[in-house]
Amino acid sequence: MSALVWLNGILLSEESCVGISPSDRGFTLGDGVFETIRVSSGIPLYVEHHLERLRIGCSLLQIPINYRDHELLVYIGETITANGLSEAVLRITVTRGTGKRGILPPTNPEPTIVISASPYESHLLGEDISRVNLIVSSVARNNLSPTSRIKSCNYLDNILARMEASEKGAYDAVMLNTNGEVACTTSANLFIVQEGRLITPPPSAGVLNGTVRRVLLDRLCHRLGLSVIERKVSLQDLLSADEVFITNSVIGVLGVDNINGNRIGKRDSGEITLDIRRELEKDIDLYKTHFRWQGSVS
């Protein structure tokens, strides 16, 4: 069965999805934003955080969204149901829509909105991996750009860094910012553990405020009695940490075994990472218990 895609209000098969124009600025210039949402037991996890960040990104780029959150939630539910997926990875993409040749956008854009879903494949996404290896990429994260803190459709720096990691047999790549400070990986936030407390780079380092990162800072660390601070993290801080782990909405929490071949912590380290991973699993179960689909679009 062909996957079904929600495109500007209509569910279409991928094969017949011809409603995106070749002059769409998302295609020609990467002029848009996106969100990737984990679906578990048919529930889009932390969807309210994703929609909030989507709107922040659209506001920065001055792209209007003519749908309210509860309407988008209905369309998300329709896409999940139409594809018959209970465990999935869902993506919302909003582009500025079509425009004339050139960089300057149209005065009154008509955005293109696409919602798609694909099966969640744990063996590809790290669910059955406890610890991974990283490299430090030669590609810098531009912390001076306002787009470093949104999920822009232009992911070229991340793509180049991820290709570098793949060529070196690593799971992912650490990206340093223009000051040489640790920012993130190509698709995840970074946390280090030093003497029992958590440290993570602040958004000013060029960090996207990931949804799992947000949940950790808002409540999980408090529940576990863990101290957590946002501050600049040097490469030496990273390499000398007791533990390192990465987070995003799809993989959850994943421990790091080594970086550039340098082992992180002691052989039996990783206890705090494991505690946080278990607490996140509890939070997800609680979220699914309390989640309620809203009514139809009126």
mmCIF file of C-alpha atoms in Angstrom:
data_model
loop_
_atom_site.group_PDB
_atom_site.id
_atom_site.type_symbol
_atom_site.label_atom_id
_atom_site.label_comp_id
_atom_site.label_asym_id
_atom_site.label_seq_id
_atom_site.Cartn_x
_atom_site.Cartn_y
_atom_site.Cartn_z
ATOM 1 C CA MET A 1 0.000 0.000 0.000
ATOM 2 C CA SER A 2 1.306 3.430 -0.961
ATOM 3 C CA ALA A 3 1.963 5.908 1.848
ATOM 4 C CA LEU A 4 -0.568 8.713 2.152
ATOM 5 C CA VAL A 5 0.537 12.329 2.542
ATOM 6 C CA TRP A 6 -1.512 15.278 3.790
ATOM 7 C CA LEU A 7 -0.897 18.181 1.366
ATOM 8 C CA ASN A 8 -2.659 21.505 1.919
ATOM 9 C CA GLY A 9 -5.827 19.873 3.199
ATOM 10 C CA ILE A 10 -5.969 16.778 0.990
ATOM 11 C CA LEU A 11 -4.740 13.231 1.635
ATOM 12 C CA LEU A 12 -2.913 11.908 -1.419
ATOM 13 C CA SER A 13 -0.781 8.894 -2.197
ATOM 14 C CA GLU A 14 2.918 9.682 -2.546
ATOM 15 C CA GLU A 15 2.786 8.629 -6.209
ATOM 16 C CA SER A 16 -0.032 11.058 -7.007
ATOM 17 C CA CYS A 17 1.299 13.878 -4.853
ATOM 18 C CA VAL A 18 1.747 16.316 -7.735
ATOM 19 C CA GLY A 19 0.480 19.412 -5.946
ATOM 20 C CA ILE A 20 3.942 20.764 -5.068
ATOM 21 C CA SER A 21 5.142 23.237 -7.677
ATOM 22 C CA PRO A 22 8.706 23.153 -9.078
ATOM 23 C CA SER A 23 8.839 26.833 -8.122
ATOM 24 C CA ASP A 24 8.035 26.121 -4.454
ATOM 25 C CA ARG A 25 10.656 27.958 -2.419
ATOM 26 C CA GLY A 26 11.033 25.003 -0.092
ATOM 27 C CA PHE A 27 12.298 23.037 -3.098
ATOM 28 C CA THR A 28 14.341 25.792 -4.752
ATOM 29 C CA LEU A 29 15.806 27.525 -1.673
ATOM 30 C CA GLY A 30 15.049 25.432 1.421
ATOM 31 C CA ASP A 31 12.761 28.295 2.462
ATOM 32 C CA GLY A 32 10.723 26.654 5.191
ATOM 33 C CA VAL A 33 10.683 24.821 8.499
ATOM 34 C CA PHE A 34 9.854 21.315 9.641
ATOM 35 C CA GLU A 35 9.199 19.221 12.730
ATOM 36 C CA THR A 36 9.842 15.517 13.294
ATOM 37 C CA ILE A 37 7.522 13.843 15.793
ATOM 38 C CA ARG A 38 7.699 10.344 17.274
ATOM 39 C CA VAL A 39 4.359 8.530 17.213
ATOM 40 C CA SER A 40 3.939 5.827 19.869
ATOM 41 C CA SER A 41 0.762 3.732 20.234
ATOM 42 C CA GLY A 42 -0.796 6.125 17.723
ATOM 43 C CA ILE A 43 -0.014 9.165 19.912
ATOM 44 C CA PRO A 44 2.177 12.052 18.616
ATOM 45 C CA LEU A 45 4.524 12.526 21.570
ATOM 46 C CA TYR A 46 4.952 16.038 22.987
ATOM 47 C CA VAL A 47 3.111 17.375 19.947
ATOM 48 C CA GLU A 48 2.307 20.682 21.672
ATOM 49 C CA HIS A 49 6.048 21.430 22.003
ATOM 50 C CA HIS A 50 6.592 20.611 18.338
ATOM 51 C CA LEU A 51 3.741 22.851 17.169
ATOM 52 C CA GLU A 52 4.988 25.686 19.388
ATOM 53 C CA ARG A 53 8.473 25.413 17.877
ATOM 54 C CA LEU A 54 7.001 25.173 14.368
ATOM 55 C CA ARG A 55 5.221 28.482 14.932
ATOM 56 C CA ILE A 56 8.366 30.078 16.343
ATOM 57 C CA GLY A 57 10.245 29.054 13.205
ATOM 58 C CA CYS A 58 7.493 30.315 10.906
ATOM 59 C CA SER A 59 7.361 33.598 12.826
ATOM 60 C CA LEU A 60 11.118 34.084 12.437
ATOM 61 C CA LEU A 61 10.887 33.424 8.697
ATOM 62 C CA GLN A 62 7.647 35.437 8.414
ATOM 63 C CA ILE A 63 5.730 32.508 6.959
ATOM 64 C CA PRO A 64 2.026 32.586 7.909
ATOM 65 C CA ILE A 65 0.252 29.422 9.100
ATOM 66 C CA ASN A 66 -3.469 29.646 8.462
ATOM 67 C CA TYR A 67 -4.324 26.728 10.748
ATOM 68 C CA ARG A 68 -4.809 26.665 14.489
ATOM 69 C CA ASP A 69 -3.035 24.058 16.602
ATOM 70 C CA HIS A 70 -6.159 21.982 17.154
ATOM 71 C CA GLU A 71 -6.720 21.907 13.378
ATOM 72 C CA LEU A 72 -3.173 20.751 12.735
ATOM 73 C CA LEU A 73 -3.640 18.091 15.404
ATOM 74 C CA VAL A 74 -6.714 16.787 13.567
ATOM 75 C CA TYR A 75 -4.727 16.568 10.329
ATOM 76 C CA ILE A 76 -1.891 14.818 12.138
ATOM 77 C CA GLY A 77 -4.380 12.261 13.443
ATOM 78 C CA GLU A 78 -5.869 11.783 9.966
ATOM 79 C CA THR A 79 -2.414 11.142 8.515
ATOM 80 C CA ILE A 80 -1.521 8.597 11.194
ATOM 81 C CA THR A 81 -4.860 6.774 10.796
ATOM 82 C CA ALA A 82 -4.810 6.823 6.989
ATOM 83 C CA ASN A 83 -1.401 5.158 6.979
ATOM 84 C CA GLY A 84 -2.407 2.547 9.563
ATOM 85 C CA LEU A 85 0.611 3.298 11.737
ATOM 86 C CA SER A 86 0.723 2.983 15.513
ATOM 87 C CA GLU A 87 4.525 3.327 15.730
ATOM 88 C CA ALA A 88 5.785 5.977 13.339
ATOM 89 C CA VAL A 89 7.918 9.005 12.658
ATOM 90 C CA LEU A 90 5.784 11.920 11.500
ATOM 91 C CA ARG A 91 7.040 15.031 9.755
ATOM 92 C CA ILE A 92 5.345 18.400 9.287
ATOM 93 C CA THR A 93 6.906 20.622 6.628
ATOM 94 C CA VAL A 94 5.869 24.229 6.034
ATOM 95 C CA THR A 95 7.388 26.119 3.105
ATOM 96 C CA ARG A 96 6.782 29.669 1.942
ATOM 97 C CA GLY A 97 5.131 28.290 -1.173
ATOM 98 C CA THR A 98 5.736 29.352 -4.757
ATOM 99 C CA GLY A 99 7.650 32.451 -5.783
ATOM 100 C CA LYS A 100 9.416 34.100 -8.683
ATOM 101 C CA ARG A 101 13.065 33.372 -9.387
ATOM 102 C CA GLY A 102 15.424 35.083 -6.936
ATOM 103 C CA ILE A 103 15.955 35.338 -3.203
ATOM 104 C CA LEU A 104 13.410 37.979 -2.166
ATOM 105 C CA PRO A 105 10.184 36.231 -1.105
ATOM 106 C CA PRO A 106 6.684 37.189 -2.283
ATOM 107 C CA THR A 107 4.868 39.836 -0.256
ATOM 108 C CA ASN A 108 1.815 37.648 0.364
ATOM 109 C CA PRO A 109 3.042 34.044 0.410
ATOM 110 C CA GLU A 110 0.714 31.057 0.175
ATOM 111 C CA PRO A 111 2.524 28.392 2.229
ATOM 112 C CA THR A 112 2.728 24.728 1.341
ATOM 113 C CA ILE A 113 2.050 22.401 4.275
ATOM 114 C CA VAL A 114 2.862 18.693 4.097
ATOM 115 C CA ILE A 115 2.287 16.074 6.798
ATOM 116 C CA SER A 116 3.814 12.647 6.195
ATOM 117 C CA ALA A 117 4.397 9.531 8.266
ATOM 118 C CA SER A 118 6.723 6.571 7.949
ATOM 119 C CA PRO A 119 7.120 3.404 10.045
ATOM 120 C CA TYR A 120 9.283 3.672 13.152
ATOM 121 C CA GLU A 121 12.279 1.355 12.672
ATOM 122 C CA SER A 122 13.996 0.916 16.024
ATOM 123 C CA HIS A 123 17.024 -0.906 14.625
ATOM 124 C CA LEU A 124 17.809 2.133 12.458
ATOM 125 C CA LEU A 125 17.043 4.746 15.091
ATOM 126 C CA GLY A 126 19.008 3.507 18.078
ATOM 127 C CA GLU A 127 16.290 2.033 20.283
ATOM 128 C CA ASP A 128 18.126 -1.277 20.596
ATOM 129 C CA ILE A 129 21.552 0.373 20.925
ATOM 130 C CA SER A 130 22.704 1.357 24.408
ATOM 131 C CA ARG A 131 25.818 3.391 23.490
ATOM 132 C CA VAL A 132 27.149 4.872 20.249
ATOM 133 C CA ASN A 133 30.363 6.332 18.906
ATOM 134 C CA LEU A 134 30.698 9.901 17.616
ATOM 135 C CA ILE A 135 33.295 11.951 15.789
ATOM 136 C CA VAL A 136 33.961 15.687 15.973
ATOM 137 C CA SER A 137 33.042 17.151 12.608
ATOM 138 C CA SER A 138 35.124 19.610 10.640
ATOM 139 C CA VAL A 139 31.868 21.373 9.717
ATOM 140 C CA ALA A 140 31.011 24.215 12.111
ATOM 141 C CA ARG A 141 27.609 25.053 13.556
ATOM 142 C CA ASN A 142 26.840 28.709 12.826
ATOM 143 C CA ASN A 143 25.706 30.024 16.203
ATOM 144 C CA LEU A 144 25.594 33.550 14.741
ATOM 145 C CA SER A 145 22.697 32.640 12.456
ATOM 146 C CA PRO A 146 19.146 33.056 13.801
ATOM 147 C CA THR A 147 18.203 29.871 11.923
ATOM 148 C CA SER A 148 20.471 27.783 14.175
ATOM 149 C CA ARG A 149 17.665 27.764 16.739
ATOM 150 C CA ILE A 150 14.876 26.594 14.416
ATOM 151 C CA LYS A 151 14.402 23.500 12.245
ATOM 152 C CA SER A 152 15.030 25.141 8.887
ATOM 153 C CA CYS A 153 14.564 23.109 5.706
ATOM 154 C CA ASN A 154 18.142 24.027 4.813
ATOM 155 C CA TYR A 155 20.161 21.309 6.567
ATOM 156 C CA LEU A 156 23.263 21.350 4.380
ATOM 157 C CA ASP A 157 25.814 21.810 7.190
ATOM 158 C CA ASN A 158 24.197 18.943 9.106
ATOM 159 C CA ILE A 159 24.154 16.761 6.003
ATOM 160 C CA LEU A 160 27.856 17.361 5.335
ATOM 161 C CA ALA A 161 28.730 16.600 8.971
ATOM 162 C CA ARG A 162 26.603 13.434 8.963
ATOM 163 C CA MET A 163 28.264 12.255 5.741
ATOM 164 C CA GLU A 164 31.639 12.809 7.422
ATOM 165 C CA ALA A 165 30.523 10.680 10.374
ATOM 166 C CA SER A 166 29.272 7.920 8.102
ATOM 167 C CA GLU A 167 32.532 7.853 6.154
ATOM 168 C CA LYS A 168 34.397 7.361 9.441
ATOM 169 C CA GLY A 169 32.064 4.653 10.699
ATOM 170 C CA ALA A 170 30.475 6.798 13.419
ATOM 171 C CA TYR A 171 26.831 6.992 14.454
ATOM 172 C CA ASP A 172 26.760 10.808 14.384
ATOM 173 C CA ALA A 173 29.009 13.866 14.487
ATOM 174 C CA VAL A 174 29.552 16.506 17.168
ATOM 175 C CA MET A 175 29.362 20.011 15.715
ATOM 176 C CA LEU A 176 31.394 22.831 17.260
ATOM 177 C CA ASN A 177 30.208 26.402 16.808
ATOM 178 C CA THR A 178 32.156 29.344 15.383
ATOM 179 C CA ASN A 179 33.824 29.858 18.792
ATOM 180 C CA GLY A 180 35.032 26.259 18.884
ATOM 181 C CA GLU A 181 32.523 25.374 21.621
ATOM 182 C CA VAL A 182 30.400 22.241 21.634
ATOM 183 C CA ALA A 183 26.942 22.856 20.185
ATOM 184 C CA CYS A 184 25.129 19.631 19.272
ATOM 185 C CA THR A 185 25.268 16.679 16.906
ATOM 186 C CA THR A 186 23.746 16.767 13.437
ATOM 187 C CA SER A 187 20.354 15.707 14.782
ATOM 188 C CA ALA A 188 20.504 15.668 18.573
ATOM 189 C CA ASN A 189 21.194 17.703 21.691
ATOM 190 C CA LEU A 190 24.238 16.875 23.812
ATOM 191 C CA PHE A 191 24.470 16.447 27.581
ATOM 192 C CA ILE A 192 27.524 15.706 29.685
ATOM 193 C CA VAL A 193 27.674 14.377 33.222
ATOM 194 C CA GLN A 194 30.398 15.695 35.527
ATOM 195 C CA GLU A 195 30.542 14.702 39.190
ATOM 196 C CA GLY A 196 26.867 13.779 39.256
ATOM 197 C CA ARG A 197 25.482 16.917 37.633
ATOM 198 C CA LEU A 198 24.262 17.513 34.084
ATOM 199 C CA ILE A 199 25.639 20.202 31.806
ATOM 200 C CA THR A 200 24.298 21.112 28.367
ATOM 201 C CA PRO A 201 25.164 23.932 25.946
ATOM 202 C CA PRO A 202 22.727 26.901 25.931
ATOM 203 C CA PRO A 203 20.734 28.005 22.862
ATOM 204 C CA SER A 204 23.201 30.874 22.390
ATOM 205 C CA ALA A 205 25.827 28.257 21.447
ATOM 206 C CA GLY A 206 23.804 27.551 18.296
ATOM 207 C CA VAL A 207 21.624 24.898 19.907
ATOM 208 C CA LEU A 208 18.122 23.940 18.852
ATOM 209 C CA ASN A 209 15.946 23.570 21.938
ATOM 210 C CA GLY A 210 14.919 19.971 21.297
ATOM 211 C CA THR A 211 11.655 18.636 22.680
ATOM 212 C CA VAL A 212 13.308 15.878 24.736
ATOM 213 C CA ARG A 213 15.913 18.392 25.934
ATOM 214 C CA ARG A 214 13.037 20.602 27.055
ATOM 215 C CA VAL A 215 11.314 17.764 28.916
ATOM 216 C CA LEU A 216 14.581 16.911 30.688
ATOM 217 C CA LEU A 217 15.165 20.497 31.766
ATOM 218 C CA ASP A 218 11.526 21.135 32.697
ATOM 219 C CA ARG A 219 10.870 18.097 34.861
ATOM 220 C CA LEU A 220 12.832 14.862 34.452
ATOM 221 C CA CYS A 221 16.023 16.059 36.139
ATOM 222 C CA HIS A 222 13.996 17.502 39.013
ATOM 223 C CA ARG A 223 12.223 14.184 39.517
ATOM 224 C CA LEU A 224 15.566 12.407 39.687
ATOM 225 C CA GLY A 225 17.074 15.010 42.010
ATOM 226 C CA LEU A 226 19.710 15.910 39.430
ATOM 227 C CA SER A 227 21.315 19.318 39.126
ATOM 228 C CA VAL A 228 21.406 20.592 35.532
ATOM 229 C CA ILE A 229 22.947 23.779 34.177
ATOM 230 C CA GLU A 230 23.210 25.389 30.751
ATOM 231 C CA ARG A 231 26.674 26.745 30.051
ATOM 232 C CA LYS A 232 29.422 26.783 27.467
ATOM 233 C CA VAL A 233 30.947 23.335 26.919
ATOM 234 C CA SER A 234 34.465 22.976 25.567
ATOM 235 C CA LEU A 235 35.700 20.001 23.589
ATOM 236 C CA GLN A 236 37.879 19.087 26.573
ATOM 237 C CA ASP A 237 34.799 19.167 28.823
ATOM 238 C CA LEU A 238 33.151 16.733 26.439
ATOM 239 C CA LEU A 239 36.066 14.328 26.175
ATOM 240 C CA SER A 240 36.766 14.311 29.937
ATOM 241 C CA ALA A 241 33.124 13.884 31.024
ATOM 242 C CA ASP A 242 32.029 10.999 33.235
ATOM 243 C CA GLU A 243 29.137 10.358 30.850
ATOM 244 C CA VAL A 244 27.846 11.821 27.590
ATOM 245 C CA PHE A 245 24.442 11.253 26.057
ATOM 246 C CA ILE A 246 22.429 12.629 23.159
ATOM 247 C CA THR A 247 18.704 13.281 22.874
ATOM 248 C CA ASN A 248 16.081 13.902 20.240
ATOM 249 C CA SER A 249 12.406 13.179 19.696
ATOM 250 C CA VAL A 250 13.015 9.954 17.775
ATOM 251 C CA ILE A 251 15.866 8.218 19.620
ATOM 252 C CA GLY A 252 14.935 9.534 23.065
ATOM 253 C CA VAL A 253 18.107 9.228 25.178
ATOM 254 C CA LEU A 254 21.184 7.479 23.843
ATOM 255 C CA GLY A 255 24.508 7.064 25.647
ATOM 256 C CA VAL A 256 27.861 7.825 23.994
ATOM 257 C CA ASP A 257 30.660 5.259 24.257
ATOM 258 C CA ASN A 258 33.492 7.161 22.563
ATOM 259 C CA ILE A 259 34.276 10.325 20.613
ATOM 260 C CA ASN A 260 37.031 10.300 17.994
ATOM 261 C CA GLY A 261 38.032 6.928 19.434
ATOM 262 C CA ASN A 262 38.441 8.336 22.967
ATOM 263 C CA ARG A 263 36.379 6.359 25.471
ATOM 264 C CA ILE A 264 33.997 8.429 27.596
ATOM 265 C CA GLY A 265 34.153 7.764 31.343
ATOM 266 C CA LYS A 266 34.966 4.455 32.944
ATOM 267 C CA ARG A 267 33.952 1.078 31.589
ATOM 268 C CA ASP A 268 31.059 0.788 34.050
ATOM 269 C CA SER A 269 29.880 4.400 33.602
ATOM 270 C CA GLY A 270 26.462 5.342 32.228
ATOM 271 C CA GLU A 271 24.286 4.970 35.312
ATOM 272 C CA ILE A 272 22.851 8.498 35.164
ATOM 273 C CA THR A 273 22.220 8.188 31.433
ATOM 274 C CA LEU A 274 20.304 4.972 32.089
ATOM 275 C CA ASP A 275 18.307 6.606 34.897
ATOM 276 C CA ILE A 276 17.318 9.471 32.609
ATOM 277 C CA ARG A 277 16.394 7.095 29.804
ATOM 278 C CA ARG A 278 14.131 5.125 32.141
ATOM 279 C CA GLU A 279 12.549 8.317 33.501
ATOM 280 C CA LEU A 280 11.840 9.490 29.957
ATOM 281 C CA GLU A 281 10.132 6.176 29.205
ATOM 282 C CA LYS A 282 7.930 6.706 32.289
ATOM 283 C CA ASP A 283 7.127 10.249 31.180
ATOM 284 C CA ILE A 284 6.166 9.013 27.715
ATOM 285 C CA ASP A 285 3.849 6.397 29.217
ATOM 286 C CA LEU A 286 2.259 9.098 31.391
ATOM 287 C CA TYR A 287 1.909 11.412 28.393
ATOM 288 C CA LYS A 288 0.141 8.715 26.384
ATOM 289 C CA THR A 289 -2.210 7.989 29.290
ATOM 290 C CA HIS A 290 -3.330 11.624 29.533
ATOM 291 C CA PHE A 291 -3.304 12.509 25.826
ATOM 292 C CA ARG A 292 -6.693 13.290 24.279
ATOM 293 C CA TRP A 293 -7.449 13.914 20.628
ATOM 294 C CA GLN A 294 -9.348 17.141 20.117
ATOM 295 C CA GLY A 295 -12.550 17.441 18.074
ATOM 296 C CA SER A 296 -12.885 17.749 14.333
ATOM 297 C CA VAL A 297 -12.154 20.944 12.428
ATOM 298 C CA SER A 298 -15.171 23.268 12.377
#
